[in-house]
Every structure is written in C-alpha cells, then in structure tokens.
Amino acid sequence: WPMLAASFVAASIVIPILQTLIVVAIKWLTMGVYKPIMKPMWSWWAMRTEAVAVLYWGLGGKVLLEHLQGTPFLPWFLRLLGSKFGKGVCMHTTDITEFDCVRVGDYCTINALAALQTHLYEDRVMKVGRVHLGRGVFVGANATVLYDTHIGDYARLRPLTVVMKGENIPANSEWEGAPAVPVVHKAEEIKAAA
C-alpha cells in the first residue's frame, strides 16, 4: 500500500507537469514569440493562436496552472511560455494569452479573475499589443487591463476597473471604473470644495 500511495502521488504531480510542458512546447513550435501585430480574424495566424489559448486553458490551466494561483510557481510556468515576471509576484488569475506581450514588475498583485488582455477583435481584425505593469502594481479582482497600456509603479486598480487600450496610468495613483478614472479621496474632495 505505501508503494501504491507513493506512485499515485507521483503520477498526480508528474502528469499535470508533463501536460503543461506539452502546452509550452506547442506554443513555441506553432507561434514562436508573440509581438504586437494585426491579423484578420480568419487568418491562419489567428486560428493558431486561438488553438494555443484553448490548449493553455483547457490542458495546462485546468490540470495545473489554476491550482498554482497565489503561489510563486505560477509565474515560473508563465515564464516558460514567454511572459516576463519580476520577483515576488502574486497572481490569482491565469488569464493571459499572448504571453510574450506581458511584462509584470516586482511585487505586483494580480487578483482573482483579473485579465491582462493583450488582444482584441476589432472590425474582424485581431489586434495584439503589450501590457506592462510597473513595480508594486495592484490589480483588483475582475479588473481588465487592455493592450498597449503601461501601469506605473505602485499604481492601484480597484476591482472591476477597465484600463482602456493605449492608456498610461501614472505611478502612485489609484483608479476605478469602466473606463478607469482617478479615485478622489474624501480629504481631496473637502479641500477642493473649500
């Protein structure tokens, strides 16, 4: 029985890691490095990238990556796919698609169901761009950061915030809403009213 239990535990660890590494290999073999690009949604490129995304969420995500949320191990696996992560990053989401277009600074927190959205379909064209989070950025639950954006160091995005494409969020600021607007604190409101 001890050998059977040890074999079961070993297989439960090895099989999900192998499945995730298969996703990594398919991503590199079919897509290479993601870069900002525009392609028709019916193009061979767009179909290949959607296939990689489905494999990522369905194969790697379900068996391993979703279970690594909130641990230091999730950024390790996302680095294998091409994403750039600083040290001390805490991610409670796996919602990344064009991995090489994502850059996350040191000590960022990306909360549950937040999306670093590197592509959109606009007028039947798939447009891909970069998302860059500076050091110490906080992305609230269910927030979305669209492509071609830069979030400055120590900026805070409240839950359900949508950062529109092409926006630059200044360092040390706090934002909320869809689209994102600066948070006005009570002390600032009182000072402005006086």
Coordinates of C-alpha atoms in Angstrom, one line a residue, residues 7 33 37 39 62-63 72 91 94 123 131 136 166:
S7 CA 3.0 6.0 -7.1
V33 CA 7.5 34.8 -29.9
I37 CA 0.5 42.5 -34.7
K39 CA -4.2 40.0 -38.5
K62 CA -7.2 23.0 -15.7
V63 CA -4.7 20.3 -14.6
P72 CA 5.4 31.6 -6.6
M91 CA -1.2 36.1 -9.3
T94 CA -4.3 32.6 -15.3
D123 CA -13.8 45.1 -37.1
V131 CA 0.7 45.2 -21.3
G136 CA 4.3 47.0 -6.9
G166 CA -3.3 52.8 -25.1

